[in-house]
XYZ file of C-alpha atoms in Angstrom:
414
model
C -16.999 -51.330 -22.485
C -13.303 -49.814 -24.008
C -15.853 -46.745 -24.713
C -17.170 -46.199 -21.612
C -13.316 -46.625 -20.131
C -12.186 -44.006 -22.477
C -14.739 -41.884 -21.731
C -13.922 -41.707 -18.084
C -10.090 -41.807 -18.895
C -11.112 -38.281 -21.130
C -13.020 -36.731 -17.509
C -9.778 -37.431 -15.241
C -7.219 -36.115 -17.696
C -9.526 -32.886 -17.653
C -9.642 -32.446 -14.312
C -6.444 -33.342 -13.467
C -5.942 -29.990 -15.827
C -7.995 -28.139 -13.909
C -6.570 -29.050 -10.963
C -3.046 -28.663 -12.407
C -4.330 -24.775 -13.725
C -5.234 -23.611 -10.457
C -1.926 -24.713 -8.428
C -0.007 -23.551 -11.232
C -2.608 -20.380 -11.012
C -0.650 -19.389 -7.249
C 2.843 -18.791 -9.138
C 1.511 -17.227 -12.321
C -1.060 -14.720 -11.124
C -0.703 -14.799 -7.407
C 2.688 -15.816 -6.049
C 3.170 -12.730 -4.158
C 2.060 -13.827 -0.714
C 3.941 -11.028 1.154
C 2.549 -9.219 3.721
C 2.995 -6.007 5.536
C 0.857 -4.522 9.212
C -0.705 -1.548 7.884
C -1.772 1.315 10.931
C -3.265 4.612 9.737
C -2.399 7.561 12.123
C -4.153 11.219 11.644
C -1.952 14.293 12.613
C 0.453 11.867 14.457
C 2.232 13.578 17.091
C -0.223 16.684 17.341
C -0.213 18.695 20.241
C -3.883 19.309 22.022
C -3.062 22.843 21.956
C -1.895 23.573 18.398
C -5.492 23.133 15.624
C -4.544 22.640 12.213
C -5.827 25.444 10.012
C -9.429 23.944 8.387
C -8.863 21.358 5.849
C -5.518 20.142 6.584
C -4.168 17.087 7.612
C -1.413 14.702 7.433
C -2.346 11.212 7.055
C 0.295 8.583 8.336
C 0.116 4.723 6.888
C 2.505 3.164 8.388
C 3.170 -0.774 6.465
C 5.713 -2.798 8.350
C 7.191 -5.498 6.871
C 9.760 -8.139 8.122
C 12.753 -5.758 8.518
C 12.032 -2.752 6.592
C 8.640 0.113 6.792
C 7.099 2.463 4.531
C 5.551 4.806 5.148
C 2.919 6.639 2.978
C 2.174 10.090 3.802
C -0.685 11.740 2.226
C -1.563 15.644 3.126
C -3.565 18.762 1.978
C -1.402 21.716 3.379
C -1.063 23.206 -0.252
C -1.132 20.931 -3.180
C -2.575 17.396 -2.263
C 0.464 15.136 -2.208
C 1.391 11.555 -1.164
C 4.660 10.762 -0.523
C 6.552 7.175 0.030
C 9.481 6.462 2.294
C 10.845 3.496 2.490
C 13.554 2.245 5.274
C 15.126 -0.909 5.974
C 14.162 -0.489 9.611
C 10.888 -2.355 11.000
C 11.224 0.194 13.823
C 11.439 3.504 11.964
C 9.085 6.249 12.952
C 7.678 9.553 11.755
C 8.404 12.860 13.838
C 7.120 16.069 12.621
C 7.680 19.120 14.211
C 4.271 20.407 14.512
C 4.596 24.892 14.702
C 7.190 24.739 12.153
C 5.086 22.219 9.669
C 1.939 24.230 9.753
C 4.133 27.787 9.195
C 4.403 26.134 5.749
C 7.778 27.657 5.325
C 9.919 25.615 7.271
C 11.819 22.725 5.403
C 12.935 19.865 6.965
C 10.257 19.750 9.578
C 9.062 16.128 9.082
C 11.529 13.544 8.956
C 11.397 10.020 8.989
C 14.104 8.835 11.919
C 16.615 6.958 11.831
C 17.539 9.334 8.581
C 20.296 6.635 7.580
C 17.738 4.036 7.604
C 16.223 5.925 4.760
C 17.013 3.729 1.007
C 14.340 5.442 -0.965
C 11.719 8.071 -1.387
C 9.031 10.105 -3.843
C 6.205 12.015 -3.934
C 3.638 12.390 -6.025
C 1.716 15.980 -5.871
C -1.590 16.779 -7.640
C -0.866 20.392 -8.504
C -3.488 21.632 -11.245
C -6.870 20.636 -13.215
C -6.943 22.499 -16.544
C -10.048 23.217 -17.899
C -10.585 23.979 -21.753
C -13.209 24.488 -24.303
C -12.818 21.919 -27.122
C -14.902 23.282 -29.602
C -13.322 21.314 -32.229
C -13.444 17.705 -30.638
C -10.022 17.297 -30.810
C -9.138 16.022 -27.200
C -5.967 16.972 -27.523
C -5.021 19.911 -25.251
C -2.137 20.590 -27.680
C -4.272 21.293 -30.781
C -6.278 23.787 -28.980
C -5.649 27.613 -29.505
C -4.598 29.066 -25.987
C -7.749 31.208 -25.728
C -10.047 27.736 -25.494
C -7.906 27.266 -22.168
C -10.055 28.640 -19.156
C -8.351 30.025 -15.789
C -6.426 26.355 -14.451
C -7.766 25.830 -10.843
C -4.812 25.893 -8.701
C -5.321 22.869 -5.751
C -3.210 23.938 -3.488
C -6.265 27.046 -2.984
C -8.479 24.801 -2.709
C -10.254 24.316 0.689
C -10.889 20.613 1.678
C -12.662 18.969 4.268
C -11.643 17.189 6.973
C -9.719 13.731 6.631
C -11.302 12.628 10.075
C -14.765 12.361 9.096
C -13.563 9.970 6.250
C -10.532 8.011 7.660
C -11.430 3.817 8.081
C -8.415 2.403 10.224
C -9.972 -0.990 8.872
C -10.094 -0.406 5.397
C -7.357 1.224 5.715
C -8.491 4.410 3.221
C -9.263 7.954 3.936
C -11.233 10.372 1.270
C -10.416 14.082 0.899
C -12.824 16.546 -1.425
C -12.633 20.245 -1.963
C -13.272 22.796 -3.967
C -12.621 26.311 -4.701
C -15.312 27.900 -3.291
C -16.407 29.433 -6.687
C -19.427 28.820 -9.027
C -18.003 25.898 -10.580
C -17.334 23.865 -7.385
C -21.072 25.146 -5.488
C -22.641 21.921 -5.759
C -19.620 19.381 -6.822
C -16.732 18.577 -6.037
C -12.742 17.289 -6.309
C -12.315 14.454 -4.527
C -8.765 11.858 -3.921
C -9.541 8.360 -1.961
C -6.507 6.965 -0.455
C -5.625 3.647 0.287
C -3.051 1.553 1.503
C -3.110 -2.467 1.325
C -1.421 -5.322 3.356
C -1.269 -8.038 0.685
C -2.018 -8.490 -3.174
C -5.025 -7.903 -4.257
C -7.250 -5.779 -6.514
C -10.224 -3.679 -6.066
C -13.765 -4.827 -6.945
C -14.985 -1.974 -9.071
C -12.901 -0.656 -12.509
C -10.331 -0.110 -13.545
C -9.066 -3.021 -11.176
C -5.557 -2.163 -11.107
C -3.451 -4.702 -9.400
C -2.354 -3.907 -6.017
C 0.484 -5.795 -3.548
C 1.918 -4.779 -0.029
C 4.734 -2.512 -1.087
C 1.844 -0.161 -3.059
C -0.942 2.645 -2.571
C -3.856 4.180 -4.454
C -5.721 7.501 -4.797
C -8.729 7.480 -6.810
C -9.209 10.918 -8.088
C -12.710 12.224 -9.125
C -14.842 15.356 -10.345
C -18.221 15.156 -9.415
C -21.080 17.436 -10.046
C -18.245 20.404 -10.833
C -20.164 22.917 -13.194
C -18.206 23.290 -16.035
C -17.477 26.840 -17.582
C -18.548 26.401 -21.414
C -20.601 23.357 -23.396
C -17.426 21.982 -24.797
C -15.138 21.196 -21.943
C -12.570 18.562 -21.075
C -10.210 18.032 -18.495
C -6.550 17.472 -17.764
C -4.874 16.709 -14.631
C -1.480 18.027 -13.724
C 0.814 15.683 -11.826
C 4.041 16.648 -10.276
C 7.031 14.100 -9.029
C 9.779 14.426 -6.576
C 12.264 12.495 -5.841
C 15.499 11.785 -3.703
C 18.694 10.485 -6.291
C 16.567 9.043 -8.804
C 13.162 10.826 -9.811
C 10.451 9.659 -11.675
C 11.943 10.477 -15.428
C 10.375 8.227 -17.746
C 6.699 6.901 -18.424
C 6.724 3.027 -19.947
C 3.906 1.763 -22.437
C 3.385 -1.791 -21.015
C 1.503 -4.153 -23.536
C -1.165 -7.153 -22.551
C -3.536 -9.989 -24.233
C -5.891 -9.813 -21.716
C -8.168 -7.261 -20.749
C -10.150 -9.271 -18.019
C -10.385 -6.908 -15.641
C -10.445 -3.579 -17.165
C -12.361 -4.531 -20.810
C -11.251 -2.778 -23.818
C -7.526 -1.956 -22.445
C -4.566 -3.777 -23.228
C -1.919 -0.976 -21.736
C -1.028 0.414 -18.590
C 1.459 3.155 -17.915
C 4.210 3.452 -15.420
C 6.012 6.752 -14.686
C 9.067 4.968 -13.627
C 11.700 5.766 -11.030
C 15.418 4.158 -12.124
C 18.897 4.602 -11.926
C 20.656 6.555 -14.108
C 21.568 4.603 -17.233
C 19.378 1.481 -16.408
C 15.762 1.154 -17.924
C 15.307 -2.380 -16.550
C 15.812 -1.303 -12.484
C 12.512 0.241 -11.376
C 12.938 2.002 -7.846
C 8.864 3.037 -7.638
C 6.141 4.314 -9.722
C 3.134 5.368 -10.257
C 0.943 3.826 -12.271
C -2.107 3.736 -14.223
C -4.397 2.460 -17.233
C -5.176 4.393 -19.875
C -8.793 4.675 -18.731
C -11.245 7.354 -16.722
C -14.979 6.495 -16.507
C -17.931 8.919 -16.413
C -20.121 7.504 -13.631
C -19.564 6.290 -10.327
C -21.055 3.143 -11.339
C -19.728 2.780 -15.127
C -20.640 -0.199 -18.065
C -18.577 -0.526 -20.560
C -20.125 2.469 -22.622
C -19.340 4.533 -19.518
C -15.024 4.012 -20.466
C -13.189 7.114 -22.010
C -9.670 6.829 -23.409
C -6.909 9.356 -21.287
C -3.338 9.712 -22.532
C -0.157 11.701 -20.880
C 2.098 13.999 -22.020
C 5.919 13.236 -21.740
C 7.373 13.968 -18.494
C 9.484 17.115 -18.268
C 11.821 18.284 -15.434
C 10.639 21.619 -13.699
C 12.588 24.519 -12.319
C 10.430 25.052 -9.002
C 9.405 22.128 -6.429
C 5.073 21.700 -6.765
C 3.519 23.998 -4.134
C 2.929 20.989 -1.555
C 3.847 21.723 2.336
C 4.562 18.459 2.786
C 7.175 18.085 -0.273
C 8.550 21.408 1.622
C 8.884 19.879 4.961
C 10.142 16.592 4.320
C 12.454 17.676 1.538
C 15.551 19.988 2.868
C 16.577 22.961 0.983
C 19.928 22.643 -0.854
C 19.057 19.170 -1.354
C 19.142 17.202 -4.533
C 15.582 16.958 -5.047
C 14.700 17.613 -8.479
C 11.178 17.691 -10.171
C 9.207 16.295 -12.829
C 5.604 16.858 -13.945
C 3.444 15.570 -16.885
C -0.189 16.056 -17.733
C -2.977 13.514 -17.626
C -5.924 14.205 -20.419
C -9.315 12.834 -21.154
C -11.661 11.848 -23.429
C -10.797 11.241 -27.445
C -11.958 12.939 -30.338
C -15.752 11.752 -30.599
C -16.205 10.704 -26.950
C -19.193 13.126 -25.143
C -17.889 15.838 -23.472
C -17.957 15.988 -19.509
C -21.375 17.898 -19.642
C -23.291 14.675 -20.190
C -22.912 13.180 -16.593
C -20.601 15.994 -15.054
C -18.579 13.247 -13.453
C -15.132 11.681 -14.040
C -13.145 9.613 -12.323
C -9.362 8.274 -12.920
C -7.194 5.851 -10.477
C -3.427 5.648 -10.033
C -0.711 3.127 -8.352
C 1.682 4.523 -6.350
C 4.191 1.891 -5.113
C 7.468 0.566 -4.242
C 10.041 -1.527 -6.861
C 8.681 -3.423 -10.229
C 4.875 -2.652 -9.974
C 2.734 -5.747 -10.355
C 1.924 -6.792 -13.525
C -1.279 -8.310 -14.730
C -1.544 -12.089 -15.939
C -4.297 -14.744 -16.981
C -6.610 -15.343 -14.158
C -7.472 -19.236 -13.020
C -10.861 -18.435 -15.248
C -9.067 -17.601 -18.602
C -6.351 -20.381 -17.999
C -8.953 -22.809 -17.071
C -10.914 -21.975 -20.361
C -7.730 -22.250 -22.443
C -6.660 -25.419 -20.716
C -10.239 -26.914 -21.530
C -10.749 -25.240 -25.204
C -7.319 -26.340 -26.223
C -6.804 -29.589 -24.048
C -9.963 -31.505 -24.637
C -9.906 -31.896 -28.425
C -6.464 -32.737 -28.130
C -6.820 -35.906 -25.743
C -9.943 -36.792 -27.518
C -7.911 -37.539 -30.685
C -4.696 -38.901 -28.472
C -7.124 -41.315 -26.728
C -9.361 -41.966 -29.536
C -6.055 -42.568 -31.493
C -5.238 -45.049 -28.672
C -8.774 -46.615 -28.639
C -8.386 -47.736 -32.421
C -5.014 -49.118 -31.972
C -6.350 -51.587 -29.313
C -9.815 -52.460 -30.796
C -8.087 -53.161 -34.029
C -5.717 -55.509 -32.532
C -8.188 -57.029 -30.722
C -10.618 -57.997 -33.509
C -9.225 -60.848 -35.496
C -8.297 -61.451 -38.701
C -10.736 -63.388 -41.258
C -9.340 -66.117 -43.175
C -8.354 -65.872 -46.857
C -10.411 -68.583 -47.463
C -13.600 -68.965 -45.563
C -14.782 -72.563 -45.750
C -18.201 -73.244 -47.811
C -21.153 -75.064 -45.777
C-alpha cells in the first residue's frame, strides 16, 4: 500500500513540474505579449496620373502601437532598401511628394510628419552581390587574388518586378525579384521577401529567427542565377544609414541551444547605440550565421556565412529612398559590411544554383532566443524525476522502518 502511495505521490510532483514549466515557459521564452496594427499601403499617396517607372515601388507598413508608430518602408527606386522610422505618435503619417521622389534627385521628398515626433531612424540598403571564382576553396573573399573577382552586379541596375502582384495585406509580406537582364540572370533570379509582424513569433521554415512587434524581415535569395565560372561563391554587400547613431558595431551573441536553427549556437547583430555605450541598443539588424542551398533545406542543405567588420563610407548607398527621406547637409553618415558564404570544403553554388539568407531588422534590444516549453520540459523531467525518486524513496524507508518493530533480544523458546 505505502508503494502504491508513493508511486502516485512520484506522478503529481511530475506534473505539477510540468505544469509549473509551461507557466514559467510565458516569462522565459514568451513574455513579450505586445502588440502593434500592422496596414501595408503600396505607392501611398500616388496620383492616378503620375506611373511609376517599371519596377518601382514604395511599400508602406505602417505598425501602430499604443502611443507611438513605425513605420517600415521598403522600395526599389535604385538600390533595394528598407528603412525604419519610429515616432512616439500613434497618429503619425507618411507624405511623399510624388514628381520630386520619382526624379530621384530630390532629397527630402518623403517625410514622415509630425518631423518632431520623429525619436529614431535607419536604413538598411542591399547595394551589391560579388561574385568570385574560388578556385582554391578558401571561402574567404579576402584570400582570393583580385583577378578571381568577376564584374560585382550593381542592384540598384537591376530591373524588378512589380511589388503588386506579390503584396498580401494579410500576411502582411510583399516579394520583390529582379535581375540584370544579362546571361546570368535569363532564367533565375534575385529575390528579397518582406515582412512585417504584429506580435512575437517566429517563422515555420529555417533559420527561425525570432521575431516581435517592434521588428521586420527580408529573406534574400538567388535562385536559378547562372553563375560565371565552376568555382563560384557569393557575397552580399549591405549598406547602413542612420540618423545620430548608425549602425557601427556587429555583436557575436552566444547560445546552448540550437532548437530551432540546428548546428548554430550564434547570431549576429549589427547594432545601433549611443556613443560610448555598448549595452544601449537603438535597432539592428540581425542574423544567424547560416544560408541554406534549397528552398526546402535538411540539415545537410546548411552552409556557414560570416561578415566582415563594418566600416564607415564616404558616399550614402545609391538608394532613392535613403535620398529622399534623408536631407542633404544632414548628419547621416554610412556604414557597410559584407556578408559571405559557404566555408572552405562546403560545395560550391553550382550544385543546386540556389541560396538563400534571412535578416532581422528591428527596433531596441532584438529578441533573444531561450529554451522552449519542449527542452525545459525534458530537463525538468530528466533531471527532476531521479531526484524525487530518491527524496521519496528516502522518505519511504524512514517510515517503513519505523513502522516495523523491533524483535526482542531474547525470543522465548516453545
Amino acid at each position: 500500500m505505502a508503494s502504491i502511495t508513493t508511486t502516485y505521490t512520484v506522478i503529481h510532483c511530475v506534473l505539477f513540474m510540468l505544469l509549473t514549466v509551461r507557466f514559467s515557459s510565458c516569462f522565459i521564452g514568451w513574455g513579450d505579449g505586445y502588440r502593434r496594427k500592422v496596414s501595408l499601403e503600396l505607392n501611398p499617396g500616388l496620383s492616378p496620373s503620375l506611373t511609376p517607372p517599371p519596377g518601382v515601388g514604395l511599400l508602406h507598413a505602417r505598425a501602430e502601437g499604443v502611443n507611438d508608430t513605425l513605420h517600415f518602408l521598403f522600395c526599389s527606386q535604385g538600390a533595394p532598401a528598407l528603412l525604419l522610422v519610429h515616432t512616439n505618435s500613434s497618429s503619425s503619417t507618411l507624405e511623399v511628394d510624388w514628381p520630386a521622389f520619382l526624379a530621384h534627385n530630390t532629397s527630402g521628398s518623403l517625410r514622415v510628419e509630425p518631423q518632431s515626433s520623429i525619436l529614431y531612424s535607419n536604413a538598411v540598403v542591399f547595394t551589391r552581390l560579388w561574385e568570385y571564382d574560388d578556385v582554391n576553396d578558401t571561402a574567404d573573399p579576402s584570400k582570393v587574388p583580385p583577378s578571381s573577382f568577376l564584374a560585382p552586379y550593381e542592384l540598384q541596375t537591376f530591373t524588378w518586378a512589380d511589388l503588386n502582384a506579390t503584396l498580401d495585406p494579410v500576411s502582411h509580406t510583399a516579394l520583390l525579384c529582379g535581375g540584370d537582364g544579362g546571361d546570368s540572370f535569363s532564367n533565375g533570379s534575385l529575390c528579397l521577401k518582406f515582412s512585417a509582424f504584429e506580435a512575437a513569433g517566429r517563422d515555420q521554415g529555417w533559420p527561425s529567427l525570432l521575431h516581435n512587434a517592434n521588428s521586420s524581415q527580408i529573406s534574400v535569395w538567388l535562385d536559378g542565377v547562372k553563375p560565371r565560372s565552376n568555382g563560384s561563391r557569393f557575397s552580399l554587400e549591405l549598406q547602413s544609414v542612420g540618423g545620430a547613431y548608425p549602425m557601427s558595431r556587429v555583436d557575436v551573441l552566444r547560445s546552448i541551444d540550437d532548437e530551432y536553427t540546428p548546428s548554430i549556437f550564434k547570431v549576429s547583430q549589427w547594432a545601433s547605440s549611443p556613443p560610448n555605450s555598448s549595452s544601449s541598443v537603438l535597432g539592428y539588424a540581425q542574423w544567424k550565421p547560416v544560408a541554406y542551398r534549397k528552398a526546402k533545406p535538411v540539415f545537410e542543405d546548411a552552409t556557414p556565412c560570416h561578415h566582415s567588420p563594418p566600416e564607415p563610407l564616404a558616399w550614402p548607398p545609391p538608394s532613392g529612398l535613403v535620398l529622399a527621406f534623408y536631407t542633404e547637409g544632414s548628419h547621416s553618415p554610412t556604414t557597410g559590411l559584407n556578408i559571405t558564404f559557404s566555408i572552405t570544403g562546403d560545395p560550391y553554388y553550382n550544385t543546386t544554383n540556389f541560396l538563400r539568407w534571412t535578416v532581422l531588422v528591428g527596433l531596441g534590444s532584438a529578441p533573444m532566443d531561450s529554451f522552449s516549453t519542449l527542452v525545459l520540459t525534458i530537463m525538468a523531467v530528466g533531471l527532476g524525476t531521479p531526484l524525487l525518486i530518491i527524496l521519496l524513496g528516502g522518505v519511504w524507508v524512514c517510515i517503513r522502518g519505523k513502522a516495523t518493530p523491533t524483535p526482542a533480544a531474547y525470543e522465548p523458546i516453545n
